[in-house]
């Protein structure tokens, strides 16, 4: 069962030779406290706090030279990531921060 929902803006491109699919994902968001997509109070938070774009490349037969060149020479940072894992971690961090703020504001005043 999923623990968080993910949302992002995707630009998708398909190249017939090699059945290559290149996706650019940005504005990665995650849910906090709810998995109900019909919840009118659904709270979404940024999962990545930088203006980053995730480029995802998938292919079946072969990777065309022009795409291979871009991946080797133009892309800034290469890594294997999971959008779900990023969102899960951010959701946990947001809930922990929220709980800390809540407990700090509900403590009784100190008497002296």
PDB file of N, CA and C in Angstrom:
ATOM      1  N   UNK A   1       0.849  -1.185   0.000  1.00  0.00           N
ATOM      2  CA  UNK A   1       0.000   0.000   0.000  1.00  0.00           C
ATOM      3  C   UNK A   1       0.892   1.245   0.000  1.00  0.00           C
ATOM      4  N   UNK A   2       0.601   2.203  -0.855  1.00  0.00           N
ATOM      5  CA  UNK A   2       1.405   3.437  -0.913  1.00  0.00           C
ATOM      6  C   UNK A   2       1.329   4.209   0.401  1.00  0.00           C
ATOM      7  N   UNK A   3       2.418   4.876   0.728  1.00  0.00           N
ATOM      8  CA  UNK A   3       2.491   5.704   1.933  1.00  0.00           C
ATOM      9  C   UNK A   3       2.367   7.186   1.616  1.00  0.00           C
ATOM     10  N   UNK A   4       2.643   7.565   0.376  1.00  0.00           N
ATOM     11  CA  UNK A   4       2.529   8.953  -0.070  1.00  0.00           C
ATOM     12  C   UNK A   4       2.038   8.970  -1.508  1.00  0.00           C
ATOM     13  N   UNK A   5       1.556  10.122  -1.910  1.00  0.00           N
ATOM     14  CA  UNK A   5       1.232  10.340  -3.316  1.00  0.00           C
ATOM     15  C   UNK A   5       2.267  11.297  -3.882  1.00  0.00           C
ATOM     16  N   UNK A   6       2.576  11.126  -5.145  1.00  0.00           N
ATOM     17  CA  UNK A   6       3.508  12.023  -5.818  1.00  0.00           C
ATOM     18  C   UNK A   6       2.773  12.758  -6.922  1.00  0.00           C
ATOM     19  N   UNK A   7       3.243  13.948  -7.201  1.00  0.00           N
ATOM     20  CA  UNK A   7       2.679  14.739  -8.287  1.00  0.00           C
ATOM     21  C   UNK A   7       3.827  15.529  -8.899  1.00  0.00           C
ATOM     22  N   UNK A   8       3.797  15.683 -10.198  1.00  0.00           N
ATOM     23  CA  UNK A   8       4.840  16.440 -10.880  1.00  0.00           C
ATOM     24  C   UNK A   8       4.351  16.839 -12.254  1.00  0.00           C
ATOM     25  N   UNK A   9       5.043  17.792 -12.835  1.00  0.00           N
ATOM     26  CA  UNK A   9       4.762  18.246 -14.197  1.00  0.00           C
ATOM     27  C   UNK A   9       5.725  17.503 -15.113  1.00  0.00           C
ATOM     28  N   UNK A  10       5.190  16.865 -16.158  1.00  0.00           N
ATOM     29  CA  UNK A  10       6.023  16.061 -17.054  1.00  0.00           C
ATOM     30  C   UNK A  10       5.913  16.562 -18.484  1.00  0.00           C
ATOM     31  N   UNK A  11       7.082  16.683 -19.118  1.00  0.00           N
ATOM     32  CA  UNK A  11       7.170  16.875 -20.566  1.00  0.00           C
ATOM     33  C   UNK A  11       7.704  15.562 -21.115  1.00  0.00           C
ATOM     34  N   UNK A  12       6.951  14.926 -22.001  1.00  0.00           N
ATOM     35  CA  UNK A  12       7.340  13.607 -22.511  1.00  0.00           C
ATOM     36  C   UNK A  12       7.604  13.674 -24.010  1.00  0.00           C
ATOM     37  N   UNK A  13       8.672  13.001 -24.426  1.00  0.00           N
ATOM     38  CA  UNK A  13       9.042  12.941 -25.841  1.00  0.00           C
ATOM     39  C   UNK A  13       9.324  11.487 -26.216  1.00  0.00           C
ATOM     40  N   UNK A  14       8.941  11.123 -27.432  1.00  0.00           N
ATOM     41  CA  UNK A  14       9.164   9.769 -27.933  1.00  0.00           C
ATOM     42  C   UNK A  14       9.937   9.858 -29.235  1.00  0.00           C
ATOM     43  N   UNK A  15      10.928   8.972 -29.365  1.00  0.00           N
ATOM     44  CA  UNK A  15      11.726   8.889 -30.583  1.00  0.00           C
ATOM     45  C   UNK A  15      11.568   7.464 -31.108  1.00  0.00           C
ATOM     46  N   UNK A  16      11.041   7.325 -32.323  1.00  0.00           N
ATOM     47  CA  UNK A  16      10.739   6.001 -32.862  1.00  0.00           C
ATOM     48  C   UNK A  16      11.948   5.078 -32.967  1.00  0.00           C
ATOM     49  N   UNK A  17      13.060   5.510 -33.550  1.00  0.00           N
ATOM     50  CA  UNK A  17      14.185   4.568 -33.618  1.00  0.00           C
ATOM     51  C   UNK A  17      14.624   4.152 -32.213  1.00  0.00           C
ATOM     52  N   UNK A  18      14.559   2.871 -31.921  1.00  0.00           N
ATOM     53  CA  UNK A  18      14.950   2.385 -30.602  1.00  0.00           C
ATOM     54  C   UNK A  18      13.849   2.475 -29.570  1.00  0.00           C
ATOM     55  N   UNK A  19      12.683   3.001 -29.953  1.00  0.00           N
ATOM     56  CA  UNK A  19      11.574   3.236 -29.024  1.00  0.00           C
ATOM     57  C   UNK A  19      12.083   3.937 -27.763  1.00  0.00           C
ATOM     58  N   UNK A  20      12.666   5.113 -27.962  1.00  0.00           N
ATOM     59  CA  UNK A  20      13.262   5.899 -26.880  1.00  0.00           C
ATOM     60  C   UNK A  20      12.211   6.848 -26.318  1.00  0.00           C
ATOM     61  N   UNK A  21      12.132   6.882 -24.991  1.00  0.00           N
ATOM     62  CA  UNK A  21      11.226   7.806 -24.311  1.00  0.00           C
ATOM     63  C   UNK A  21      12.060   8.680 -23.379  1.00  0.00           C
ATOM     64  N   UNK A  22      11.960   9.983 -23.558  1.00  0.00           N
ATOM     65  CA  UNK A  22      12.680  10.935 -22.708  1.00  0.00           C
ATOM     66  C   UNK A  22      11.638  11.790 -21.999  1.00  0.00           C
ATOM     67  N   UNK A  23      11.689  11.784 -20.680  1.00  0.00           N
ATOM     68  CA  UNK A  23      10.759  12.569 -19.872  1.00  0.00           C
ATOM     69  C   UNK A  23      11.536  13.588 -19.057  1.00  0.00           C
ATOM     70  N   UNK A  24      10.976  14.781 -18.966  1.00  0.00           N
ATOM     71  CA  UNK A  24      11.512  15.822 -18.095  1.00  0.00           C
ATOM     72  C   UNK A  24      10.455  16.084 -17.025  1.00  0.00           C
ATOM     73  N   UNK A  25      10.776  15.757 -15.782  1.00  0.00           N
ATOM     74  CA  UNK A  25       9.848  15.941 -14.669  1.00  0.00           C
ATOM     75  C   UNK A  25      10.331  17.082 -13.788  1.00  0.00           C
ATOM     76  N   UNK A  26       9.400  17.945 -13.395  1.00  0.00           N
ATOM     77  CA  UNK A  26       9.742  19.077 -12.528  1.00  0.00           C
ATOM     78  C   UNK A  26       8.598  19.319 -11.556  1.00  0.00           C
ATOM     79  N   UNK A  27       8.820  20.193 -10.602  1.00  0.00           N
ATOM     80  CA  UNK A  27       7.837  20.546  -9.573  1.00  0.00           C
ATOM     81  C   UNK A  27       7.328  19.298  -8.853  1.00  0.00           C
ATOM     82  N   UNK A  28       8.255  18.479  -8.370  1.00  0.00           N
ATOM     83  CA  UNK A  28       7.915  17.251  -7.655  1.00  0.00           C
ATOM     84  C   UNK A  28       7.295  17.605  -6.307  1.00  0.00           C
ATOM     85  N   UNK A  29       6.084  17.111  -6.088  1.00  0.00           N
ATOM     86  CA  UNK A  29       5.334  17.400  -4.863  1.00  0.00           C
ATOM     87  C   UNK A  29       4.920  16.081  -4.214  1.00  0.00           C
ATOM     88  N   UNK A  30       4.656  16.141  -2.903  1.00  0.00           N
ATOM     89  CA  UNK A  30       4.186  14.968  -2.174  1.00  0.00           C
ATOM     90  C   UNK A  30       3.094  15.363  -1.192  1.00  0.00           C
ATOM     91  N   UNK A  31       2.345  14.368  -0.749  1.00  0.00           N
ATOM     92  CA  UNK A  31       1.258  14.606   0.197  1.00  0.00           C
ATOM     93  C   UNK A  31       1.764  14.500   1.630  1.00  0.00           C
ATOM     94  N   UNK A  32       1.014  15.129   2.511  1.00  0.00           N
ATOM     95  CA  UNK A  32       1.287  15.035   3.943  1.00  0.00           C
ATOM     96  C   UNK A  32      -0.031  14.715   4.632  1.00  0.00           C
ATOM     97  N   UNK A  33      -0.067  13.662   5.439  1.00  0.00           N
ATOM     98  CA  UNK A  33      -1.206  13.285   6.287  1.00  0.00           C
ATOM     99  C   UNK A  33      -2.398  12.671   5.558  1.00  0.00           C
ATOM    100  N   UNK A  34      -2.389  12.530   4.253  1.00  0.00           N
ATOM    101  CA  UNK A  34      -3.565  11.985   3.578  1.00  0.00           C
ATOM    102  C   UNK A  34      -3.173  11.293   2.277  1.00  0.00           C
ATOM    103  N   UNK A  35      -3.909  10.247   1.945  1.00  0.00           N
ATOM    104  CA  UNK A  35      -3.739   9.568   0.660  1.00  0.00           C
ATOM    105  C   UNK A  35      -5.023   9.632  -0.158  1.00  0.00           C
ATOM    106  N   UNK A  36      -5.970  10.418   0.304  1.00  0.00           N
ATOM    107  CA  UNK A  36      -7.267  10.534  -0.361  1.00  0.00           C
ATOM    108  C   UNK A  36      -7.193  11.611  -1.440  1.00  0.00           C
ATOM    109  N   UNK A  37      -7.222  11.201  -2.708  1.00  0.00           N
ATOM    110  CA  UNK A  37      -7.103  12.183  -3.795  1.00  0.00           C
ATOM    111  C   UNK A  37      -8.315  13.103  -3.876  1.00  0.00           C
ATOM    112  N   UNK A  38      -9.404  12.734  -3.203  1.00  0.00           N
ATOM    113  CA  UNK A  38     -10.603  13.571  -3.212  1.00  0.00           C
ATOM    114  C   UNK A  38     -10.694  14.471  -1.981  1.00  0.00           C
ATOM    115  N   UNK A  39      -9.693  14.415  -1.115  1.00  0.00           N
ATOM    116  CA  UNK A  39      -9.654  15.237   0.093  1.00  0.00           C
ATOM    117  C   UNK A  39      -9.492  16.704  -0.301  1.00  0.00           C
ATOM    118  N   UNK A  40     -10.473  17.531   0.039  1.00  0.00           N
ATOM    119  CA  UNK A  40     -10.417  18.953  -0.318  1.00  0.00           C
ATOM    120  C   UNK A  40      -9.345  19.697   0.477  1.00  0.00           C
ATOM    121  N   UNK A  41      -8.914  19.123   1.595  1.00  0.00           N
ATOM    122  CA  UNK A  41      -7.875  19.732   2.423  1.00  0.00           C
ATOM    123  C   UNK A  41      -6.505  19.092   2.172  1.00  0.00           C
ATOM    124  N   UNK A  42      -6.362  18.350   1.088  1.00  0.00           N
ATOM    125  CA  UNK A  42      -5.117  17.638   0.792  1.00  0.00           C
ATOM    126  C   UNK A  42      -3.949  18.618   0.757  1.00  0.00           C
ATOM    127  N   UNK A  43      -2.954  18.335   1.581  1.00  0.00           N
ATOM    128  CA  UNK A  43      -1.794  19.217   1.675  1.00  0.00           C
ATOM    129  C   UNK A  43      -0.651  18.637   0.848  1.00  0.00           C
ATOM    130  N   UNK A  44      -0.144  19.418  -0.090  1.00  0.00           N
ATOM    131  CA  UNK A  44       0.993  19.012  -0.916  1.00  0.00           C
ATOM    132  C   UNK A  44       2.165  19.926  -0.571  1.00  0.00           C
ATOM    133  N   UNK A  45       3.356  19.347  -0.506  1.00  0.00           N
ATOM    134  CA  UNK A  45       4.570  20.125  -0.240  1.00  0.00           C
ATOM    135  C   UNK A  45       5.611  19.794  -1.305  1.00  0.00           C
ATOM    136  N   UNK A  46       6.531  20.730  -1.510  1.00  0.00           N
ATOM    137  CA  UNK A  46       7.627  20.482  -2.448  1.00  0.00           C
ATOM    138  C   UNK A  46       8.487  19.342  -1.924  1.00  0.00           C
ATOM    139  N   UNK A  47       8.796  18.396  -2.784  1.00  0.00           N
ATOM    140  CA  UNK A  47       9.652  17.278  -2.391  1.00  0.00           C
ATOM    141  C   UNK A  47      11.119  17.596  -2.659  1.00  0.00           C
ATOM    142  N   UNK A  48      11.361  18.509  -3.583  1.00  0.00           N
ATOM    143  CA  UNK A  48      12.718  18.961  -3.888  1.00  0.00           C
ATOM    144  C   UNK A  48      12.724  20.473  -3.723  1.00  0.00           C
ATOM    145  N   UNK A  49      13.633  20.971  -2.897  1.00  0.00           N
ATOM    146  CA  UNK A  49      13.636  22.397  -2.567  1.00  0.00           C
ATOM    147  C   UNK A  49      14.634  23.190  -3.400  1.00  0.00           C
ATOM    148  N   UNK A  50      14.841  22.753  -4.618  1.00  0.00           N
ATOM    149  CA  UNK A  50      15.716  23.451  -5.553  1.00  0.00           C
ATOM    150  C   UNK A  50      15.032  23.433  -6.913  1.00  0.00           C
ATOM    151  N   UNK A  51      15.371  24.359  -7.769  1.00  0.00           N
ATOM    152  CA  UNK A  51      14.772  24.332  -9.118  1.00  0.00           C
ATOM    153  C   UNK A  51      15.450  23.264  -9.984  1.00  0.00           C
ATOM    154  N   UNK A  52      15.165  21.999  -9.692  1.00  0.00           N
ATOM    155  CA  UNK A  52      15.759  20.892 -10.432  1.00  0.00           C
ATOM    156  C   UNK A  52      14.749  20.276 -11.387  1.00  0.00           C
ATOM    157  N   UNK A  53      15.274  19.687 -12.433  1.00  0.00           N
ATOM    158  CA  UNK A  53      14.450  18.938 -13.367  1.00  0.00           C
ATOM    159  C   UNK A  53      15.036  17.533 -13.455  1.00  0.00           C
ATOM    160  N   UNK A  54      14.168  16.547 -13.428  1.00  0.00           N
ATOM    161  CA  UNK A  54      14.594  15.156 -13.521  1.00  0.00           C
ATOM    162  C   UNK A  54      14.407  14.706 -14.963  1.00  0.00           C
ATOM    163  N   UNK A  55      15.495  14.237 -15.568  1.00  0.00           N
ATOM    164  CA  UNK A  55      15.406  13.705 -16.926  1.00  0.00           C
ATOM    165  C   UNK A  55      15.451  12.184 -16.829  1.00  0.00           C
ATOM    166  N   UNK A  56      14.449  11.564 -17.399  1.00  0.00           N
ATOM    167  CA  UNK A  56      14.336  10.107 -17.365  1.00  0.00           C
ATOM    168  C   UNK A  56      14.417   9.597 -18.798  1.00  0.00           C
ATOM    169  N   UNK A  57      15.305   8.646 -19.050  1.00  0.00           N
ATOM    170  CA  UNK A  57      15.489   8.102 -20.396  1.00  0.00           C
ATOM    171  C   UNK A  57      15.231   6.602 -20.348  1.00  0.00           C
ATOM    172  N   UNK A  58      14.336   6.142 -21.212  1.00  0.00           N
ATOM    173  CA  UNK A  58      14.036   4.711 -21.330  1.00  0.00           C
ATOM    174  C   UNK A  58      14.123   4.333 -22.801  1.00  0.00           C
ATOM    175  N   UNK A  59      14.636   3.137 -23.060  1.00  0.00           N
ATOM    176  CA  UNK A  59      14.709   2.686 -24.449  1.00  0.00           C
ATOM    177  C   UNK A  59      14.614   1.168 -24.494  1.00  0.00           C
ATOM    178  N   UNK A  60      14.233   0.649 -25.667  1.00  0.00           N
ATOM    179  CA  UNK A  60      14.086  -0.795 -25.825  1.00  0.00           C
ATOM    180  C   UNK A  60      15.219  -1.404 -26.644  1.00  0.00           C
ATOM    181  N   UNK A  61      15.328  -1.029 -27.931  1.00  0.00           N
ATOM    182  CA  UNK A  61      16.334  -1.671 -28.778  1.00  0.00           C
ATOM    183  C   UNK A  61      17.724  -1.067 -28.599  1.00  0.00           C
ATOM    184  N   UNK A  62      17.850   0.234 -28.756  1.00  0.00           N
ATOM    185  CA  UNK A  62      19.154   0.888 -28.667  1.00  0.00           C
ATOM    186  C   UNK A  62      18.951   2.347 -28.313  1.00  0.00           C
ATOM    187  N   UNK A  63      20.017   2.967 -27.830  1.00  0.00           N
ATOM    188  CA  UNK A  63      19.991   4.384 -27.484  1.00  0.00           C
ATOM    189  C   UNK A  63      20.668   5.154 -28.609  1.00  0.00           C
ATOM    190  N   UNK A  64      19.920   5.998 -29.333  1.00  0.00           N
ATOM    191  CA  UNK A  64      20.508   6.742 -30.454  1.00  0.00           C
ATOM    192  C   UNK A  64      21.688   7.613 -30.014  1.00  0.00           C
ATOM    193  N   UNK A  65      22.606   7.838 -30.946  1.00  0.00           N
ATOM    194  CA  UNK A  65      23.833   8.584 -30.665  1.00  0.00           C
ATOM    195  C   UNK A  65      23.547   9.957 -30.071  1.00  0.00           C
ATOM    196  N   UNK A  66      22.589  10.700 -30.648  1.00  0.00           N
ATOM    197  CA  UNK A  66      22.341  12.062 -30.160  1.00  0.00           C
ATOM    198  C   UNK A  66      21.879  12.071 -28.703  1.00  0.00           C
ATOM    199  N   UNK A  67      21.074  11.105 -28.296  1.00  0.00           N
ATOM    200  CA  UNK A  67      20.638  11.025 -26.896  1.00  0.00           C
ATOM    201  C   UNK A  67      21.816  10.603 -26.016  1.00  0.00           C
ATOM    202  N   UNK A  68      22.592   9.628 -26.459  1.00  0.00           N
ATOM    203  CA  UNK A  68      23.768   9.175 -25.709  1.00  0.00           C
ATOM    204  C   UNK A  68      24.747  10.332 -25.509  1.00  0.00           C
ATOM    205  N   UNK A  69      24.956  11.137 -26.551  1.00  0.00           N
ATOM    206  CA  UNK A  69      25.855  12.291 -26.466  1.00  0.00           C
ATOM    207  C   UNK A  69      25.360  13.282 -25.408  1.00  0.00           C
ATOM    208  N   UNK A  70      24.064  13.587 -25.440  1.00  0.00           N
ATOM    209  CA  UNK A  70      23.500  14.510 -24.449  1.00  0.00           C
ATOM    210  C   UNK A  70      23.720  13.995 -23.031  1.00  0.00           C
ATOM    211  N   UNK A  71      23.497  12.716 -22.834  1.00  0.00           N
ATOM    212  CA  UNK A  71      23.657  12.143 -21.496  1.00  0.00           C
ATOM    213  C   UNK A  71      25.106  12.192 -21.025  1.00  0.00           C
ATOM    214  N   UNK A  72      26.041  12.001 -21.941  1.00  0.00           N
ATOM    215  CA  UNK A  72      27.449  11.968 -21.564  1.00  0.00           C
ATOM    216  C   UNK A  72      28.076  13.352 -21.434  1.00  0.00           C
ATOM    217  N   UNK A  73      27.634  14.313 -22.246  1.00  0.00           N
ATOM    218  CA  UNK A  73      28.351  15.586 -22.325  1.00  0.00           C
ATOM    219  C   UNK A  73      27.565  16.816 -21.877  1.00  0.00           C
ATOM    220  N   UNK A  74      26.276  16.744 -21.852  1.00  0.00           N
ATOM    221  CA  UNK A  74      25.492  17.948 -21.576  1.00  0.00           C
ATOM    222  C   UNK A  74      24.824  17.910 -20.207  1.00  0.00           C
ATOM    223  N   UNK A  75      24.327  16.766 -19.790  1.00  0.00           N
ATOM    224  CA  UNK A  75      23.578  16.714 -18.535  1.00  0.00           C
ATOM    225  C   UNK A  75      24.489  17.060 -17.360  1.00  0.00           C
ATOM    226  N   UNK A  76      23.932  17.764 -16.379  1.00  0.00           N
ATOM    227  CA  UNK A  76      24.708  18.258 -15.238  1.00  0.00           C
ATOM    228  C   UNK A  76      25.071  17.171 -14.240  1.00  0.00           C
ATOM    229  N   UNK A  77      24.101  16.388 -13.851  1.00  0.00           N
ATOM    230  CA  UNK A  77      24.314  15.425 -12.778  1.00  0.00           C
ATOM    231  C   UNK A  77      23.579  14.137 -13.130  1.00  0.00           C
ATOM    232  N   UNK A  78      24.282  13.027 -13.059  1.00  0.00           N
ATOM    233  CA  UNK A  78      23.650  11.750 -13.355  1.00  0.00           C
ATOM    234  C   UNK A  78      23.540  10.947 -12.069  1.00  0.00           C
ATOM    235  N   UNK A  79      22.360  10.408 -11.839  1.00  0.00           N
ATOM    236  CA  UNK A  79      22.169   9.552 -10.673  1.00  0.00           C
ATOM    237  C   UNK A  79      20.899   8.741 -10.858  1.00  0.00           C
ATOM    238  N   UNK A  80      20.852   7.629 -10.172  1.00  0.00           N
ATOM    239  CA  UNK A  80      19.643   6.816 -10.156  1.00  0.00           C
ATOM    240  C   UNK A  80      18.807   7.304  -8.981  1.00  0.00           C
ATOM    241  N   UNK A  81      17.582   7.689  -9.249  1.00  0.00           N
ATOM    242  CA  UNK A  81      16.721   8.191  -8.183  1.00  0.00           C
ATOM    243  C   UNK A  81      15.342   7.567  -8.300  1.00  0.00           C
ATOM    244  N   UNK A  82      14.592   7.686  -7.248  1.00  0.00           N
ATOM    245  CA  UNK A  82      13.200   7.262  -7.227  1.00  0.00           C
ATOM    246  C   UNK A  82      12.376   8.454  -6.762  1.00  0.00           C
ATOM    247  N   UNK A  83      11.471   8.915  -7.615  1.00  0.00           N
ATOM    248  CA  UNK A  83      10.616  10.039  -7.218  1.00  0.00           C
ATOM    249  C   UNK A  83       9.786   9.655  -5.992  1.00  0.00           C
ATOM    250  N   UNK A  84       9.334   8.401  -5.945  1.00  0.00           N
ATOM    251  CA  UNK A  84       8.558   7.936  -4.798  1.00  0.00           C
ATOM    252  C   UNK A  84       9.396   8.000  -3.514  1.00  0.00           C
ATOM    253  N   UNK A  85      10.649   7.527  -3.576  1.00  0.00           N
ATOM    254  CA  UNK A  85      11.512   7.541  -2.387  1.00  0.00           C
ATOM    255  C   UNK A  85      11.785   8.968  -1.920  1.00  0.00           C
ATOM    256  N   UNK A  86      12.016   9.881  -2.851  1.00  0.00           N
ATOM    257  CA  UNK A  86      12.229  11.290  -2.501  1.00  0.00           C
ATOM    258  C   UNK A  86      10.986  11.838  -1.798  1.00  0.00           C
ATOM    259  N   UNK A  87       9.813  11.541  -2.345  1.00  0.00           N
ATOM    260  CA  UNK A  87       8.560  12.039  -1.761  1.00  0.00           C
ATOM    261  C   UNK A  87       8.293  11.411  -0.397  1.00  0.00           C
ATOM    262  N   UNK A  88       8.584  10.144  -0.253  1.00  0.00           N
ATOM    263  CA  UNK A  88       8.382   9.461   1.031  1.00  0.00           C
ATOM    264  C   UNK A  88       9.251  10.105   2.110  1.00  0.00           C
ATOM    265  N   UNK A  89      10.504  10.356   1.792  1.00  0.00           N
ATOM    266  CA  UNK A  89      11.425  10.976   2.748  1.00  0.00           C
ATOM    267  C   UNK A  89      10.967  12.391   3.111  1.00  0.00           C
ATOM    268  N   UNK A  90      10.569  13.175   2.124  1.00  0.00           N
ATOM    269  CA  UNK A  90      10.121  14.546   2.388  1.00  0.00           C
ATOM    270  C   UNK A  90       8.848  14.549   3.218  1.00  0.00           C
ATOM    271  N   UNK A  91       7.934  13.627   2.948  1.00  0.00           N
ATOM    272  CA  UNK A  91       6.698  13.535   3.721  1.00  0.00           C
ATOM    273  C   UNK A  91       7.002  13.232   5.189  1.00  0.00           C
ATOM    274  N   UNK A  92       7.916  12.284   5.436  1.00  0.00           N
ATOM    275  CA  UNK A  92       8.302  11.963   6.820  1.00  0.00           C
ATOM    276  C   UNK A  92       8.934  13.172   7.495  1.00  0.00           C
ATOM    277  N   UNK A  93       9.844  13.858   6.803  1.00  0.00           N
ATOM    278  CA  UNK A  93      10.507  15.035   7.373  1.00  0.00           C
ATOM    279  C   UNK A  93       9.507  16.136   7.693  1.00  0.00           C
ATOM    280  N   UNK A  94       8.537  16.351   6.812  1.00  0.00           N
ATOM    281  CA  UNK A  94       7.522  17.384   7.031  1.00  0.00           C
ATOM    282  C   UNK A  94       6.662  17.042   8.239  1.00  0.00           C
ATOM    283  N   UNK A  95       6.278  15.775   8.385  1.00  0.00           N
ATOM    284  CA  UNK A  95       5.457  15.377   9.531  1.00  0.00           C
ATOM    285  C   UNK A  95       6.230  15.518  10.837  1.00  0.00           C
ATOM    286  N   UNK A  96       7.520  15.179  10.833  1.00  0.00           N
ATOM    287  CA  UNK A  96       8.351  15.325  12.037  1.00  0.00           C
ATOM    288  C   UNK A  96       8.477  16.799  12.413  1.00  0.00           C
ATOM    289  N   UNK A  97       8.750  17.654  11.435  1.00  0.00           N
ATOM    290  CA  UNK A  97       8.864  19.097  11.699  1.00  0.00           C
ATOM    291  C   UNK A  97       7.556  19.660  12.222  1.00  0.00           C
ATOM    292  N   UNK A  98       6.452  19.231  11.640  1.00  0.00           N
ATOM    293  CA  UNK A  98       5.134  19.695  12.060  1.00  0.00           C
ATOM    294  C   UNK A  98       4.843  19.259  13.495  1.00  0.00           C
ATOM    295  N   UNK A  99       5.183  18.029  13.834  1.00  0.00           N
ATOM    296  CA  UNK A  99       4.953  17.530  15.193  1.00  0.00           C
ATOM    297  C   UNK A  99       5.801  18.294  16.204  1.00  0.00           C
ATOM    298  N   UNK A 100       7.036  18.610  15.846  1.00  0.00           N
ATOM    299  CA  UNK A 100       7.911  19.368  16.753  1.00  0.00           C
ATOM    300  C   UNK A 100       7.362  20.768  16.998  1.00  0.00           C
ATOM    301  N   UNK A 101       6.913  21.421  15.915  1.00  0.00           N
ATOM    302  CA  UNK A 101       6.342  22.768  16.074  1.00  0.00           C
ATOM    303  C   UNK A 101       5.086  22.713  16.929  1.00  0.00           C
ATOM    304  N   UNK A 102       4.260  21.706  16.718  1.00  0.00           N
ATOM    305  CA  UNK A 102       3.019  21.564  17.464  1.00  0.00           C
ATOM    306  C   UNK A 102       3.288  21.333  18.946  1.00  0.00           C
ATOM    307  N   UNK A 103       4.246  20.462  19.267  1.00  0.00           N
ATOM    308  CA  UNK A 103       4.537  20.188  20.680  1.00  0.00           C
ATOM    309  C   UNK A 103       5.192  21.393  21.353  1.00  0.00           C
ATOM    310  N   UNK A 104       5.941  22.181  20.616  1.00  0.00           N
ATOM    311  CA  UNK A 104       6.581  23.373  21.186  1.00  0.00           C
ATOM    312  C   UNK A 104       5.550  24.435  21.527  1.00  0.00           C
ATOM    313  N   UNK A 105       4.463  24.508  20.781  1.00  0.00           N
ATOM    314  CA  UNK A 105       3.455  25.540  21.037  1.00  0.00           C
ATOM    315  C   UNK A 105       2.396  25.086  22.030  1.00  0.00           C
ATOM    316  N   UNK A 106       2.335  23.793  22.361  1.00  0.00           N
ATOM    317  CA  UNK A 106       1.305  23.319  23.281  1.00  0.00           C
ATOM    318  C   UNK A 106       1.838  23.022  24.677  1.00  0.00           C
ATOM    319  N   UNK A 107       3.117  23.285  24.928  1.00  0.00           N
ATOM    320  CA  UNK A 107       3.672  23.056  26.261  1.00  0.00           C
ATOM    321  C   UNK A 107       3.125  24.116  27.220  1.00  0.00           C
ATOM    322  N   UNK A 108       2.820  23.706  28.458  1.00  0.00           N
ATOM    323  CA  UNK A 108       2.339  24.704  29.425  1.00  0.00           C
ATOM    324  C   UNK A 108       3.455  25.684  29.777  1.00  0.00           C
ATOM    325  N   UNK A 109       3.095  26.911  30.099  1.00  0.00           N
ATOM    326  CA  UNK A 109       4.117  27.902  30.441  1.00  0.00           C
ATOM    327  C   UNK A 109       4.860  27.488  31.708  1.00  0.00           C
ATOM    328  N   UNK A 110       6.131  27.810  31.739  1.00  0.00           N
ATOM    329  CA  UNK A 110       6.965  27.488  32.912  1.00  0.00           C
ATOM    330  C   UNK A 110       6.589  28.404  34.066  1.00  0.00           C
ATOM    331  N   UNK A 111       6.565  27.835  35.254  1.00  0.00           N
ATOM    332  CA  UNK A 111       6.279  28.652  36.444  1.00  0.00           C
ATOM    333  C   UNK A 111       7.549  28.769  37.272  1.00  0.00           C
ATOM    334  N   UNK A 112       7.722  29.844  37.907  1.00  0.00           N
ATOM    335  CA  UNK A 112       8.966  30.023  38.627  1.00  0.00           C
ATOM    336  C   UNK A 112       8.803  30.627  39.903  1.00  0.00           C
TER     337      UNK A 112
END
